[in-house]
Short mmCIF file of C-alpha atoms in Angstrom, two decimals:
data_model
loop_
_atom_site.label_atom_id
_atom_site.label_comp_id
_atom_site.label_asym_id
_atom_site.label_seq_id
_atom_site.Cartn_x
_atom_site.Cartn_y
_atom_site.Cartn_z
CA UNK X 12 131.06 121.75 78.71
CA UNK X 13 131.65 121.31 75.00
CA UNK X 14 134.16 123.26 72.97
CA UNK X 15 133.44 126.98 72.79
CA UNK X 16 133.38 126.81 68.97
CA UNK X 17 129.68 126.51 68.12
CA UNK X 18 128.38 123.66 66.02
CA UNK X 19 127.00 125.09 62.73
CA UNK X 20 123.35 124.50 63.65
CA UNK X 21 123.87 126.32 66.94
CA UNK X 22 124.78 129.49 65.05
CA UNK X 23 121.03 129.81 64.51
CA UNK X 24 120.70 130.57 68.25
CA UNK X 25 122.17 134.02 67.57
CA UNK X 26 121.09 135.53 64.26
CA UNK X 27 122.99 138.43 62.69
CA UNK X 28 121.46 141.08 60.43
CA UNK X 29 123.99 143.08 58.45
CA UNK X 30 123.04 146.74 58.15
CA UNK X 31 124.83 149.62 56.44
CA UNK X 32 126.48 150.95 59.58
CA UNK X 33 125.51 148.49 62.31
CA UNK X 34 124.79 144.89 63.22
CA UNK X 35 121.56 143.56 64.71
CA UNK X 36 122.03 140.50 66.90
CA UNK X 37 118.91 138.44 67.59
CA UNK X 38 118.70 135.92 70.44
CA UNK X 39 116.89 133.05 68.78
CA UNK X 40 115.61 130.37 71.13
CA UNK X 41 111.98 131.57 71.33
CA UNK X 42 110.61 128.29 72.73
CA UNK X 43 113.07 128.62 75.63
CA UNK X 44 112.32 132.37 75.95
CA UNK X 45 115.82 132.94 74.51
CA UNK X 46 117.52 131.47 77.59
CA UNK X 47 121.27 131.79 77.11
CA UNK X 48 123.01 128.53 76.31
CA UNK X 49 126.78 128.15 76.59
CA UNK X 50 126.98 128.30 72.80
CA UNK X 51 124.97 131.54 72.67
CA UNK X 52 127.22 133.21 75.25
CA UNK X 53 130.32 132.09 73.35
CA UNK X 54 128.89 133.35 70.06
CA UNK X 55 127.87 136.72 71.51
CA UNK X 56 131.32 137.20 73.02
CA UNK X 57 132.96 136.32 69.71
CA UNK X 58 130.73 138.76 67.80
CA UNK X 59 131.09 141.64 70.27
CA UNK X 60 134.88 141.37 70.16
CA UNK X 61 134.95 141.17 66.35
CA UNK X 62 132.60 144.12 65.81
CA UNK X 63 134.50 146.31 68.25
CA UNK X 64 137.51 146.08 65.91
CA UNK X 65 135.47 146.62 62.72
CA UNK X 66 135.49 150.34 61.78
CA UNK X 67 132.42 149.84 59.57
CA UNK X 68 130.27 148.87 62.57
CA UNK X 69 129.09 152.02 64.39
CA UNK X 70 126.60 150.46 66.81
CA UNK X 71 125.10 147.14 67.87
CA UNK X 72 121.42 146.37 68.33
CA UNK X 73 120.50 143.40 70.51
CA UNK X 74 117.00 141.94 70.69
CA UNK X 75 115.14 138.68 71.16
CA UNK X 76 112.81 136.69 68.92
CA UNK X 77 109.32 135.92 70.16
CA UNK X 78 107.82 137.27 73.39
CA UNK X 79 111.05 137.51 75.38
CA UNK X 80 114.25 139.46 75.15
CA UNK X 81 115.94 136.82 77.30
CA UNK X 82 114.59 134.95 80.33
CA UNK X 83 118.08 134.29 81.75
CA UNK X 84 120.90 131.82 81.55
CA UNK X 85 119.97 128.22 80.78
CA UNK X 86 120.61 127.07 84.36
CA UNK X 87 118.80 123.76 83.84
CA UNK X 88 121.48 122.90 81.26
CA UNK X 89 124.18 124.05 83.69
CA UNK X 90 122.84 121.70 86.38
CA UNK X 91 122.66 118.84 83.88
CA UNK X 92 126.26 119.44 82.83
CA UNK X 93 127.43 119.50 86.44
CA UNK X 94 125.68 116.21 87.18
CA UNK X 95 127.08 114.58 84.04
CA UNK X 96 130.60 115.96 84.42
CA UNK X 97 131.96 118.21 87.18
CA UNK X 98 131.03 121.44 88.95
CA UNK X 99 133.73 123.21 86.93
CA UNK X 100 131.65 122.72 83.78
CA UNK X 101 129.07 124.99 85.41
CA UNK X 102 131.79 127.42 86.43
CA UNK X 103 132.99 127.52 82.79
CA UNK X 104 129.57 128.80 81.69
CA UNK X 105 129.62 131.62 84.23
CA UNK X 106 133.23 132.48 83.43
CA UNK X 107 132.29 133.04 79.78
CA UNK X 108 129.04 134.83 80.66
CA UNK X 109 130.69 137.22 83.14
CA UNK X 110 133.42 138.00 80.61
CA UNK X 111 130.69 138.91 78.10
CA UNK X 112 129.05 141.14 80.73
CA UNK X 113 132.37 142.92 81.26
CA UNK X 114 132.94 143.45 77.53
CA UNK X 115 129.42 144.92 77.27
CA UNK X 116 130.00 147.19 80.29
CA UNK X 117 133.24 148.55 78.82
CA UNK X 118 132.25 148.46 75.13
CA UNK X 119 133.69 151.24 73.02
CA UNK X 120 130.66 151.37 70.72
CA UNK X 121 127.03 151.96 71.69
CA UNK X 122 124.90 148.89 72.41
CA UNK X 123 121.14 149.39 72.03
CA UNK X 124 119.12 146.61 73.65
CA UNK X 125 115.44 146.33 72.67
CA UNK X 126 113.74 144.92 75.77
CA UNK X 127 110.32 144.10 74.31
CA UNK X 128 109.27 141.30 76.66
CA UNK X 129 110.84 139.25 79.44
CA UNK X 130 114.22 140.46 80.76
CA UNK X 131 115.40 138.28 83.61
CA UNK X 132 118.64 137.06 85.16
CA UNK X 133 121.24 136.55 82.44
CA UNK X 134 119.04 138.55 80.06
CA UNK X 135 119.51 141.53 82.34
CA UNK X 136 123.25 140.90 82.32
CA UNK X 137 123.25 140.96 78.51
CA UNK X 138 121.50 144.35 78.41
CA UNK X 139 121.87 146.39 81.61
CA UNK X 140 125.60 146.91 81.09
CA UNK X 141 125.04 148.39 77.60
CA UNK X 142 124.68 152.09 76.85
CA UNK X 143 121.01 152.16 75.77
CA UNK X 144 118.20 150.00 77.15
CA UNK X 145 114.83 150.46 75.46
CA UNK X 146 111.83 149.17 77.41
CA UNK X 147 108.27 148.87 76.08
CA UNK X 148 104.80 148.26 77.50
CA UNK X 149 105.60 144.53 77.18
CA UNK X 150 108.77 144.61 79.28
CA UNK X 151 108.95 142.47 82.43
CA UNK X 152 112.18 142.76 84.40
CA UNK X 153 113.17 140.53 87.32
CA UNK X 154 116.18 139.03 89.08
CA UNK X 155 114.50 135.87 90.48
CA UNK X 156 117.65 134.06 91.60
CA UNK X 157 116.96 133.83 95.35
CA UNK X 158 113.94 131.60 94.59
CA UNK X 159 116.34 129.23 92.79
CA UNK X 160 118.98 129.07 95.49
CA UNK X 161 121.29 131.35 93.52
CA UNK X 162 121.90 135.13 93.85
CA UNK X 163 121.61 138.11 91.48
CA UNK X 164 124.77 137.65 89.40
CA UNK X 165 125.89 138.81 85.91
CA UNK X 166 127.13 142.04 87.50
CA UNK X 167 123.78 142.70 89.21
CA UNK X 168 125.54 143.72 92.42
CA UNK X 169 126.90 146.64 90.38
CA UNK X 170 123.73 147.86 88.68
CA UNK X 171 121.19 147.00 91.42
CA UNK X 172 123.28 148.81 94.05
CA UNK X 173 123.12 151.97 91.93
CA UNK X 174 119.32 152.18 91.76
CA UNK X 175 117.63 154.91 93.82
CA UNK X 176 117.84 154.40 97.58
CA UNK X 177 117.54 150.73 98.49
CA UNK X 178 115.29 149.79 95.58
CA UNK X 179 118.03 147.45 94.31
CA UNK X 180 117.97 145.44 97.52
CA UNK X 181 114.17 145.16 97.19
CA UNK X 182 114.39 143.98 93.57
CA UNK X 183 117.33 141.64 94.16
CA UNK X 184 116.07 139.93 97.32
CA UNK X 185 112.38 139.54 96.43
CA UNK X 186 112.66 138.89 92.68
CA UNK X 187 109.93 141.51 92.18
CA UNK X 188 108.75 142.02 88.60
CA UNK X 189 108.98 145.52 87.14
CA UNK X 190 107.20 146.87 84.09
CA UNK X 191 108.64 149.22 81.47
CA UNK X 192 107.62 152.42 83.26
CA UNK X 193 109.18 151.23 86.52
CA UNK X 194 112.35 150.21 84.67
CA UNK X 195 112.66 153.68 83.17
CA UNK X 196 111.98 155.57 86.38
CA UNK X 197 114.46 153.56 88.46
CA UNK X 198 117.16 153.72 85.79
CA UNK X 199 117.24 150.13 84.55
CA UNK X 200 115.94 151.39 81.19
CA UNK X 201 117.14 154.53 79.43
CA UNK X 202 114.05 154.91 77.22
CA UNK X 203 110.42 153.77 76.99
CA UNK X 204 109.14 153.22 73.44
CA UNK X 205 105.74 151.78 72.44
CA UNK X 206 106.28 148.39 70.80
CA UNK X 207 104.32 149.51 67.74
CA UNK X 208 107.06 152.07 67.05
CA UNK X 209 109.99 149.65 67.34
CA UNK X 210 110.22 148.88 63.58
CA UNK X 211 110.53 152.61 62.82
CA UNK X 212 113.06 153.09 65.61
CA UNK X 213 115.19 150.17 64.44
CA UNK X 214 115.09 151.43 60.85
CA UNK X 215 116.28 154.87 61.97
CA UNK X 216 119.10 153.40 64.07
CA UNK X 217 120.47 150.98 61.48
CA UNK X 218 120.70 153.80 58.94
CA UNK X 219 122.67 156.07 61.26
CA UNK X 220 126.30 156.48 60.23
CA UNK X 221 127.48 157.47 63.70
CA UNK X 222 128.61 156.11 67.08
CA UNK X 223 127.79 159.40 68.78
CA UNK X 224 125.70 158.55 71.87
CA UNK X 225 124.00 161.96 71.77
CA UNK X 226 122.73 161.36 68.22
CA UNK X 227 121.59 157.84 69.06
CA UNK X 228 119.79 159.05 72.19
CA UNK X 229 118.11 161.84 70.20
CA UNK X 230 116.76 159.31 67.69
CA UNK X 231 115.39 157.05 70.43
CA UNK X 232 113.88 160.14 72.10
CA UNK X 233 111.83 160.80 68.95
CA UNK X 234 109.95 157.53 69.48
CA UNK X 235 109.83 157.57 73.27
CA UNK X 236 106.85 158.20 75.52
CA UNK X 237 106.43 159.44 79.07
CA UNK X 238 106.10 156.65 81.64
CA UNK X 239 102.76 155.99 83.27
CA UNK X 240 103.32 154.56 86.75
CA UNK X 241 100.43 152.32 87.79
CA UNK X 242 98.74 153.20 91.06
CA UNK X 243 99.69 149.85 92.62
CA UNK X 244 103.39 150.21 91.77
CA UNK X 245 105.92 149.64 94.56
CA UNK X 246 107.85 152.60 93.16
CA UNK X 247 105.26 154.92 94.75
CA UNK X 248 106.48 153.67 98.14
CA UNK X 249 110.22 154.19 97.98
CA UNK X 250 109.99 155.66 101.48
CA UNK X 251 108.83 152.32 102.93
CA UNK X 252 111.25 150.32 100.76
CA UNK X 253 114.17 152.45 101.93
CA UNK X 254 113.06 152.24 105.56
CA UNK X 255 112.99 148.42 105.47
CA UNK X 256 115.59 147.39 102.92
CA UNK X 257 118.27 149.73 104.27
CA UNK X 258 118.54 147.59 107.41
CA UNK X 259 121.71 145.60 108.00
CA UNK X 260 120.43 142.02 107.97
CA UNK X 261 117.79 140.00 106.12
CA UNK X 262 116.17 139.17 109.48
CA UNK X 263 115.84 142.88 110.30
CA UNK X 264 114.44 143.62 106.83
CA UNK X 265 111.79 140.89 107.12
CA UNK X 266 110.86 141.96 110.65
CA UNK X 267 110.47 145.59 109.55
CA UNK X 268 108.30 144.57 106.59
CA UNK X 269 106.02 142.52 108.84
CA UNK X 270 105.60 145.49 111.19
CA UNK X 271 104.73 147.77 108.26
CA UNK X 272 102.23 145.18 106.96
CA UNK X 273 99.77 146.28 109.66
CA UNK X 274 99.29 149.54 107.77
CA UNK X 275 100.04 148.54 104.16
CA UNK X 276 97.61 146.25 102.35
CA UNK X 277 98.96 146.64 98.81
CA UNK X 278 99.61 143.46 96.81
CA UNK X 279 103.28 144.23 96.08
CA UNK X 280 103.99 144.50 99.80
CA UNK X 281 102.50 141.16 100.82
CA UNK X 282 104.16 139.58 97.74
CA UNK X 283 107.55 140.90 98.92
CA UNK X 284 107.10 139.31 102.35
CA UNK X 285 105.98 136.00 100.87
CA UNK X 286 108.88 135.97 98.39
CA UNK X 287 111.40 136.47 101.19
CA UNK X 288 109.83 133.66 103.21
CA UNK X 289 109.87 131.25 100.24
CA UNK X 290 113.40 132.06 99.03
CA UNK X 291 116.53 130.20 100.01
CA UNK X 292 117.70 131.69 103.33
CA UNK X 293 121.33 131.23 102.29
CA UNK X 294 120.67 132.96 98.96
CA UNK X 295 119.05 135.91 100.71
CA UNK X 296 122.01 136.40 103.02
CA UNK X 297 124.71 136.20 100.35
CA UNK X 298 122.63 138.36 97.98
CA UNK X 299 122.26 141.18 100.50
CA UNK X 300 125.99 141.17 101.27
CA UNK X 301 126.81 141.08 97.55
CA UNK X 302 124.65 144.11 96.69
CA UNK X 303 126.02 146.02 99.67
CA UNK X 304 129.60 145.32 98.59
CA UNK X 305 128.69 146.28 95.03
CA UNK X 306 127.90 149.83 96.13
CA UNK X 307 131.61 150.42 96.70
CA UNK X 308 133.06 148.42 93.80
CA UNK X 309 133.54 148.87 90.06
CA UNK X 310 131.85 146.53 87.61
CA UNK X 311 134.98 144.40 87.15
CA UNK X 312 135.42 143.94 90.90
CA UNK X 313 131.74 142.98 91.18
CA UNK X 314 132.07 140.32 88.47
CA UNK X 315 135.26 138.86 89.98
CA UNK X 316 133.57 138.63 93.39
CA UNK X 317 130.37 137.19 91.91
CA UNK X 318 132.45 134.57 90.11
CA UNK X 319 133.90 133.44 93.46
CA UNK X 320 130.39 133.26 94.83
CA UNK X 321 128.94 131.32 91.90
CA UNK X 322 131.83 128.83 92.01
CA UNK X 323 131.04 128.12 95.67
CA UNK X 324 127.39 127.63 94.67
CA UNK X 325 128.32 125.27 91.79
CA UNK X 326 130.77 123.33 93.99
CA UNK X 327 127.93 122.65 96.46
CA UNK X 328 130.12 122.25 99.56
CA UNK X 329 128.64 125.16 101.52
CA UNK X 330 125.05 124.53 100.40
CA UNK X 331 123.17 122.48 97.82
CA UNK X 332 120.26 124.94 97.65
CA UNK X 333 120.93 125.79 93.98
CA UNK X 334 120.45 122.17 92.91
CA UNK X 335 117.36 121.84 95.10
CA UNK X 336 115.93 125.09 93.75
CA UNK X 337 116.46 124.01 90.13
CA UNK X 338 114.84 120.66 90.92
CA UNK X 339 111.77 122.24 92.51
CA UNK X 340 111.28 125.17 90.13
CA UNK X 341 112.68 124.05 86.76
CA UNK X 342 112.82 120.24 86.65
CA UNK X 343 110.18 118.54 88.84
CA UNK X 344 108.24 121.83 89.05
CA UNK X 345 106.64 121.00 92.41
CA UNK X 346 107.60 124.53 93.55
CA UNK X 347 108.34 123.20 97.01
CA UNK X 348 112.10 123.40 97.56
CA UNK X 349 113.52 122.00 100.80
CA UNK X 350 116.19 124.53 101.72
CA UNK X 351 119.06 123.54 103.98
CA UNK X 352 119.48 125.35 106.34
CA UNK X 353 115.78 126.14 106.34
CA UNK X 354 115.87 129.28 108.52
CA UNK X 355 117.76 132.56 108.38
CA UNK X 356 118.93 132.31 111.99
CA UNK X 357 120.69 129.00 111.27
CA UNK X 358 123.13 130.64 108.85
CA UNK X 359 126.12 132.26 110.52
CA UNK X 360 128.02 135.30 109.29
CA UNK X 361 131.09 133.04 109.01
CA UNK X 362 129.33 130.79 106.48
CA UNK X 363 128.20 133.82 104.47
CA UNK X 364 131.78 135.12 104.42
CA UNK X 365 133.00 131.84 102.94
CA UNK X 366 131.10 132.54 99.72
CA UNK X 367 133.26 135.64 99.23
CA UNK X 368 136.56 133.79 99.74
CA UNK X 369 138.73 131.97 97.21
CA UNK X 370 137.55 128.48 96.32
CA UNK X 371 139.49 125.68 97.99
CA UNK X 372 140.42 123.70 94.88
CA UNK X 373 143.94 123.55 93.49
CA UNK X 374 142.68 123.76 89.89
CA UNK X 375 140.40 126.75 90.55
CA UNK X 376 141.37 130.19 89.26
CA UNK X 377 139.98 133.68 89.83
CA UNK X 378 138.02 135.24 86.99
CA UNK X 379 140.58 136.95 84.75
CA UNK X 380 138.88 139.76 82.85
CA UNK X 381 140.46 140.94 79.58
CA UNK X 382 142.45 144.17 79.53
CA UNK X 383 140.50 147.04 77.99
CA UNK X 384 142.01 150.06 76.23
CA UNK X 385 140.90 153.44 74.82
CA UNK X 386 137.61 153.32 76.70
CA UNK X 387 135.01 156.11 76.49
CA UNK X 388 134.36 158.16 79.63
CA UNK X 389 131.12 156.39 80.56
CA UNK X 390 132.94 153.02 80.55
CA UNK X 391 135.90 154.30 82.57
CA UNK X 392 133.42 155.56 85.19
CA UNK X 393 132.26 151.95 85.75
CA UNK X 394 135.73 150.75 86.67
#
């Protein structure tokens, strides 16, 4: 990929508002639903590191322009770069993105993300690791990677594995969409604020001369509302989700869901089954193992492991499903990917294990996360 120093016109992809005691960063590619380009990730990382050292900056607000917070990483651009250059150009993007995720997860100042719209994939990575995550009635959260031949990355194996019961496995494997109330109740969001009140909330936050999380939370609480869980929400059926998604293999999960389908006619349930059947079988298997491993690992360990996995995906030796998924979903848009292997039972445990091993390339290196010092208690707990 190009040099990490952004071209001047690309600075417009991340706008900065200077406030008295804070900075507001605005993801600004509204036509692309603020999908993260390599330049945006580089710029965000540069800004986060600079503001952490600036004693005049007490907190950071992060939001998106238009109807999305951020629809994910710009994977179509990643695929294009790989085809024009080398798989390592794709790995470079994820190296920078995962480093940004780690800085956010261990940030010494509060990050308030305003999630008023679409929050998917890389957009979740840019917000879920921060201290405060404000959902609205417009929020739509999803990790749709298995439909693309990828897996929930950006540290998702850390935060999905810490959702109630096995809800994270459900969300990560099926790519299910959650609304603001569901995000709050499962813990992906810390607050639920009506979008009409966001200007008042932002004004109150930018005028706060404090990094005290308790004071920030109290201000957001003033504008928050109680969640209303829709009757058709999957969150009403955590018992069934836990019963099925706690099973050891993807095959067992799918079989259990199909048995339950005799008694459950709700839309979310049939959608979950269909999503699993349409997704890349390889992606499903590595995703389940990744989330399970994430339950026992800190956020840094999760990102290092996910970087190994994503490098194997970019290299394309074990499977080319990612390139086929991007072709079918993002480029040709025929929505009919031809996965190889095409069935779950054709993928051995040995092949799955290879995704978690070091990459066989003499120039390849593990993800080296920056050393972090003087961290607050909530950040230390993630390690």
